[in-house]
Amino acid sequence: MNFCQQVYQVVQKIPYGKVATYGQVALLCGNPRAARAVGSALHHNPAQGIIPCHRVVNREGRPAPAFVFGGPQVQRTLLESEGVQFTKDGLVDMKRFAWHGDASDSL
């Protein structure tokens, strides 16, 4: 299985109403230094709506500035539709909405 396929499998495990970071996804794929590669894989998401790439944010909780399916406002709207709340600064409230996937979620 190639790295992109690993990313898509991990991202599909992020529960509705939760978010993960690029670094967390990279770690769960077995390559903790590949956060940028995670972003690249998600930019080429072959199954929008099945692979919930909108649930991946940066380590601060910031939506992707170049969210491939319509920009950061679309990503924010998708997350808010799942009940994810943002701070006044426009960041996901990571204390409340971060997914804490563990080793059992890795590939």
mmCIF file with all atom_site columns, C-alpha atoms in Angstrom:
data_model
loop_
_atom_site.group_PDB
_atom_site.id
_atom_site.type_symbol
_atom_site.label_atom_id
_atom_site.label_alt_id
_atom_site.label_comp_id
_atom_site.label_asym_id
_atom_site.label_entity_id
_atom_site.label_seq_id
_atom_site.pdbx_PDB_ins_code
_atom_site.Cartn_x
_atom_site.Cartn_y
_atom_site.Cartn_z
_atom_site.occupancy
_atom_site.B_iso_or_equiv
_atom_site.pdbx_formal_charge
_atom_site.auth_seq_id
_atom_site.auth_comp_id
_atom_site.auth_asym_id
_atom_site.auth_atom_id
_atom_site.pdbx_PDB_model_num
ATOM 1   C CA . MET A 1 1   ? 0.000   0.000  0.000  1.00 0.00 ? 1   MET A CA 1
ATOM 2   C CA . ASN A 1 2   ? 1.452   3.387  -0.894 1.00 0.00 ? 2   ASN A CA 1
ATOM 3   C CA . PHE A 1 3   ? 1.585   6.395  1.417  1.00 0.00 ? 3   PHE A CA 1
ATOM 4   C CA . CYS A 1 4   ? -1.456  8.126  -0.111 1.00 0.00 ? 4   CYS A CA 1
ATOM 5   C CA . GLN A 1 5   ? -3.562  5.014  0.402  1.00 0.00 ? 5   GLN A CA 1
ATOM 6   C CA . GLN A 1 6   ? -2.387  4.853  4.010  1.00 0.00 ? 6   GLN A CA 1
ATOM 7   C CA . VAL A 1 7   ? -3.388  8.500  4.502  1.00 0.00 ? 7   VAL A CA 1
ATOM 8   C CA . TYR A 1 8   ? -6.850  7.866  3.086  1.00 0.00 ? 8   TYR A CA 1
ATOM 9   C CA . GLN A 1 9   ? -7.360  4.851  5.372  1.00 0.00 ? 9   GLN A CA 1
ATOM 10  C CA . VAL A 1 10  ? -6.345  6.810  8.482  1.00 0.00 ? 10  VAL A CA 1
ATOM 11  C CA . VAL A 1 11  ? -8.466  9.843  7.549  1.00 0.00 ? 11  VAL A CA 1
ATOM 12  C CA . GLN A 1 12  ? -11.499 7.598  7.094  1.00 0.00 ? 12  GLN A CA 1
ATOM 13  C CA . LYS A 1 13  ? -11.133 6.625  10.777 1.00 0.00 ? 13  LYS A CA 1
ATOM 14  C CA . ILE A 1 14  ? -11.520 10.213 12.039 1.00 0.00 ? 14  ILE A CA 1
ATOM 15  C CA . PRO A 1 15  ? -14.959 10.252 13.661 1.00 0.00 ? 15  PRO A CA 1
ATOM 16  C CA . TYR A 1 16  ? -17.753 12.604 12.688 1.00 0.00 ? 16  TYR A CA 1
ATOM 17  C CA . GLY A 1 17  ? -17.412 15.795 14.743 1.00 0.00 ? 17  GLY A CA 1
ATOM 18  C CA . LYS A 1 18  ? -13.681 15.362 15.379 1.00 0.00 ? 18  LYS A CA 1
ATOM 19  C CA . VAL A 1 19  ? -10.511 16.594 13.683 1.00 0.00 ? 19  VAL A CA 1
ATOM 20  C CA . ALA A 1 20  ? -6.946  15.341 13.382 1.00 0.00 ? 20  ALA A CA 1
ATOM 21  C CA . THR A 1 21  ? -3.776  17.192 12.470 1.00 0.00 ? 21  THR A CA 1
ATOM 22  C CA . TYR A 1 22  ? -1.590  16.551 9.449  1.00 0.00 ? 22  TYR A CA 1
ATOM 23  C CA . GLY A 1 23  ? 1.205   15.449 11.778 1.00 0.00 ? 23  GLY A CA 1
ATOM 24  C CA . GLN A 1 24  ? -1.063  13.065 13.641 1.00 0.00 ? 24  GLN A CA 1
ATOM 25  C CA . VAL A 1 25  ? -2.147  11.431 10.377 1.00 0.00 ? 25  VAL A CA 1
ATOM 26  C CA . ALA A 1 26  ? 1.498   11.163 9.300  1.00 0.00 ? 26  ALA A CA 1
ATOM 27  C CA . LEU A 1 27  ? 2.382   9.508  12.626 1.00 0.00 ? 27  LEU A CA 1
ATOM 28  C CA . LEU A 1 28  ? -0.469  7.018  12.314 1.00 0.00 ? 28  LEU A CA 1
ATOM 29  C CA . CYS A 1 29  ? 0.807   6.174  8.816  1.00 0.00 ? 29  CYS A CA 1
ATOM 30  C CA . GLY A 1 30  ? 4.192   5.343  10.312 1.00 0.00 ? 30  GLY A CA 1
ATOM 31  C CA . ASN A 1 31  ? 5.998   8.408  8.982  1.00 0.00 ? 31  ASN A CA 1
ATOM 32  C CA . PRO A 1 32  ? 5.839   11.147 11.658 1.00 0.00 ? 32  PRO A CA 1
ATOM 33  C CA . ARG A 1 33  ? 7.837   13.661 9.600  1.00 0.00 ? 33  ARG A CA 1
ATOM 34  C CA . ALA A 1 34  ? 5.514   13.494 6.585  1.00 0.00 ? 34  ALA A CA 1
ATOM 35  C CA . ALA A 1 35  ? 2.860   16.076 7.539  1.00 0.00 ? 35  ALA A CA 1
ATOM 36  C CA . ARG A 1 36  ? 3.341   17.957 4.248  1.00 0.00 ? 36  ARG A CA 1
ATOM 37  C CA . ALA A 1 37  ? 2.983   14.722 2.301  1.00 0.00 ? 37  ALA A CA 1
ATOM 38  C CA . VAL A 1 38  ? -0.328  14.152 4.103  1.00 0.00 ? 38  VAL A CA 1
ATOM 39  C CA . GLY A 1 39  ? -1.487  17.548 2.861  1.00 0.00 ? 39  GLY A CA 1
ATOM 40  C CA . SER A 1 40  ? -0.434  16.672 -0.664 1.00 0.00 ? 40  SER A CA 1
ATOM 41  C CA . ALA A 1 41  ? -2.278  13.349 -0.538 1.00 0.00 ? 41  ALA A CA 1
ATOM 42  C CA . LEU A 1 42  ? -5.438  15.048 0.719  1.00 0.00 ? 42  LEU A CA 1
ATOM 43  C CA . HIS A 1 43  ? -5.159  17.681 -2.000 1.00 0.00 ? 43  HIS A CA 1
ATOM 44  C CA . HIS A 1 44  ? -5.568  14.807 -4.459 1.00 0.00 ? 44  HIS A CA 1
ATOM 45  C CA . ASN A 1 45  ? -8.397  13.089 -2.570 1.00 0.00 ? 45  ASN A CA 1
ATOM 46  C CA . PRO A 1 46  ? -9.907  10.653 -5.106 1.00 0.00 ? 46  PRO A CA 1
ATOM 47  C CA . ALA A 1 47  ? -13.144 10.152 -3.154 1.00 0.00 ? 47  ALA A CA 1
ATOM 48  C CA . GLN A 1 48  ? -14.559 13.427 -1.867 1.00 0.00 ? 48  GLN A CA 1
ATOM 49  C CA . GLY A 1 49  ? -17.401 12.669 0.509  1.00 0.00 ? 49  GLY A CA 1
ATOM 50  C CA . ILE A 1 50  ? -15.981 9.245  1.358  1.00 0.00 ? 50  ILE A CA 1
ATOM 51  C CA . ILE A 1 51  ? -12.537 10.323 2.529  1.00 0.00 ? 51  ILE A CA 1
ATOM 52  C CA . PRO A 1 52  ? -13.349 13.192 4.938  1.00 0.00 ? 52  PRO A CA 1
ATOM 53  C CA . CYS A 1 53  ? -10.292 15.349 4.277  1.00 0.00 ? 53  CYS A CA 1
ATOM 54  C CA . HIS A 1 54  ? -12.138 18.335 5.757  1.00 0.00 ? 54  HIS A CA 1
ATOM 55  C CA . ARG A 1 55  ? -11.493 16.751 9.184  1.00 0.00 ? 55  ARG A CA 1
ATOM 56  C CA . VAL A 1 56  ? -7.730  17.396 8.919  1.00 0.00 ? 56  VAL A CA 1
ATOM 57  C CA . VAL A 1 57  ? -6.373  20.734 10.169 1.00 0.00 ? 57  VAL A CA 1
ATOM 58  C CA . ASN A 1 58  ? -2.961  22.092 11.086 1.00 0.00 ? 58  ASN A CA 1
ATOM 59  C CA . ARG A 1 59  ? -1.512  21.642 14.575 1.00 0.00 ? 59  ARG A CA 1
ATOM 60  C CA . GLU A 1 60  ? -3.092  24.918 15.742 1.00 0.00 ? 60  GLU A CA 1
ATOM 61  C CA . GLY A 1 61  ? -6.547  23.921 14.505 1.00 0.00 ? 61  GLY A CA 1
ATOM 62  C CA . ARG A 1 62  ? -6.418  26.150 11.438 1.00 0.00 ? 62  ARG A CA 1
ATOM 63  C CA . PRO A 1 63  ? -8.338  25.019 8.345  1.00 0.00 ? 63  PRO A CA 1
ATOM 64  C CA . ALA A 1 64  ? -6.314  24.514 5.181  1.00 0.00 ? 64  ALA A CA 1
ATOM 65  C CA . PRO A 1 65  ? -5.724  27.800 3.341  1.00 0.00 ? 65  PRO A CA 1
ATOM 66  C CA . ALA A 1 66  ? -6.041  25.950 0.043  1.00 0.00 ? 66  ALA A CA 1
ATOM 67  C CA . PHE A 1 67  ? -8.763  23.442 0.906  1.00 0.00 ? 67  PHE A CA 1
ATOM 68  C CA . VAL A 1 68  ? -9.143  21.707 -2.425 1.00 0.00 ? 68  VAL A CA 1
ATOM 69  C CA . PHE A 1 69  ? -12.928 21.486 -2.373 1.00 0.00 ? 69  PHE A CA 1
ATOM 70  C CA . GLY A 1 70  ? -13.705 25.187 -2.090 1.00 0.00 ? 70  GLY A CA 1
ATOM 71  C CA . GLY A 1 71  ? -11.350 26.971 0.300  1.00 0.00 ? 71  GLY A CA 1
ATOM 72  C CA . PRO A 1 72  ? -11.071 27.311 4.067  1.00 0.00 ? 72  PRO A CA 1
ATOM 73  C CA . GLN A 1 73  ? -14.600 28.678 4.484  1.00 0.00 ? 73  GLN A CA 1
ATOM 74  C CA . VAL A 1 74  ? -16.051 25.537 2.910  1.00 0.00 ? 74  VAL A CA 1
ATOM 75  C CA . GLN A 1 75  ? -13.902 23.393 5.206  1.00 0.00 ? 75  GLN A CA 1
ATOM 76  C CA . ARG A 1 76  ? -15.091 25.403 8.187  1.00 0.00 ? 76  ARG A CA 1
ATOM 77  C CA . THR A 1 77  ? -18.730 25.064 7.102  1.00 0.00 ? 77  THR A CA 1
ATOM 78  C CA . LEU A 1 78  ? -18.354 21.298 6.740  1.00 0.00 ? 78  LEU A CA 1
ATOM 79  C CA . LEU A 1 79  ? -16.811 21.024 10.199 1.00 0.00 ? 79  LEU A CA 1
ATOM 80  C CA . GLU A 1 80  ? -19.450 23.263 11.783 1.00 0.00 ? 80  GLU A CA 1
ATOM 81  C CA . SER A 1 81  ? -22.158 21.105 10.195 1.00 0.00 ? 81  SER A CA 1
ATOM 82  C CA . GLU A 1 82  ? -20.674 18.232 12.239 1.00 0.00 ? 82  GLU A CA 1
ATOM 83  C CA . GLY A 1 83  ? -20.822 20.282 15.444 1.00 0.00 ? 83  GLY A CA 1
ATOM 84  C CA . VAL A 1 84  ? -17.146 21.295 15.510 1.00 0.00 ? 84  VAL A CA 1
ATOM 85  C CA . GLN A 1 85  ? -16.757 24.719 17.112 1.00 0.00 ? 85  GLN A CA 1
ATOM 86  C CA . PHE A 1 86  ? -14.175 27.381 16.382 1.00 0.00 ? 86  PHE A CA 1
ATOM 87  C CA . THR A 1 87  ? -12.509 29.927 18.650 1.00 0.00 ? 87  THR A CA 1
ATOM 88  C CA . LYS A 1 88  ? -12.772 33.678 18.087 1.00 0.00 ? 88  LYS A CA 1
ATOM 89  C CA . ASP A 1 89  ? -9.462  33.424 16.219 1.00 0.00 ? 89  ASP A CA 1
ATOM 90  C CA . GLY A 1 90  ? -10.975 31.079 13.627 1.00 0.00 ? 90  GLY A CA 1
ATOM 91  C CA . LEU A 1 91  ? -9.280  27.942 14.954 1.00 0.00 ? 91  LEU A CA 1
ATOM 92  C CA . VAL A 1 92  ? -10.880 24.624 15.791 1.00 0.00 ? 92  VAL A CA 1
ATOM 93  C CA . ASP A 1 93  ? -11.246 24.262 19.550 1.00 0.00 ? 93  ASP A CA 1
ATOM 94  C CA . MET A 1 94  ? -8.680  21.447 19.705 1.00 0.00 ? 94  MET A CA 1
ATOM 95  C CA . LYS A 1 95  ? -9.260  20.790 23.408 1.00 0.00 ? 95  LYS A CA 1
ATOM 96  C CA . ARG A 1 96  ? -12.813 19.737 22.635 1.00 0.00 ? 96  ARG A CA 1
ATOM 97  C CA . PHE A 1 97  ? -12.725 18.417 19.082 1.00 0.00 ? 97  PHE A CA 1
ATOM 98  C CA . ALA A 1 98  ? -9.323  16.787 18.549 1.00 0.00 ? 98  ALA A CA 1
ATOM 99  C CA . TRP A 1 99  ? -9.469  13.093 17.738 1.00 0.00 ? 99  TRP A CA 1
ATOM 100 C CA . HIS A 1 100 ? -7.131  11.098 19.894 1.00 0.00 ? 100 HIS A CA 1
ATOM 101 C CA . GLY A 1 101 ? -6.465  8.218  17.544 1.00 0.00 ? 101 GLY A CA 1
ATOM 102 C CA . ASP A 1 102 ? -3.953  5.806  18.998 1.00 0.00 ? 102 ASP A CA 1
ATOM 103 C CA . ALA A 1 103 ? -1.706  2.963  17.910 1.00 0.00 ? 103 ALA A CA 1
ATOM 104 C CA . SER A 1 104 ? -4.744  0.742  17.295 1.00 0.00 ? 104 SER A CA 1
ATOM 105 C CA . ASP A 1 105 ? -5.775  3.234  14.609 1.00 0.00 ? 105 ASP A CA 1
ATOM 106 C CA . SER A 1 106 ? -2.434  3.078  12.819 1.00 0.00 ? 106 SER A CA 1
ATOM 107 C CA . LEU A 1 107 ? -1.739  0.913  9.822  1.00 0.00 ? 107 LEU A CA 1
#
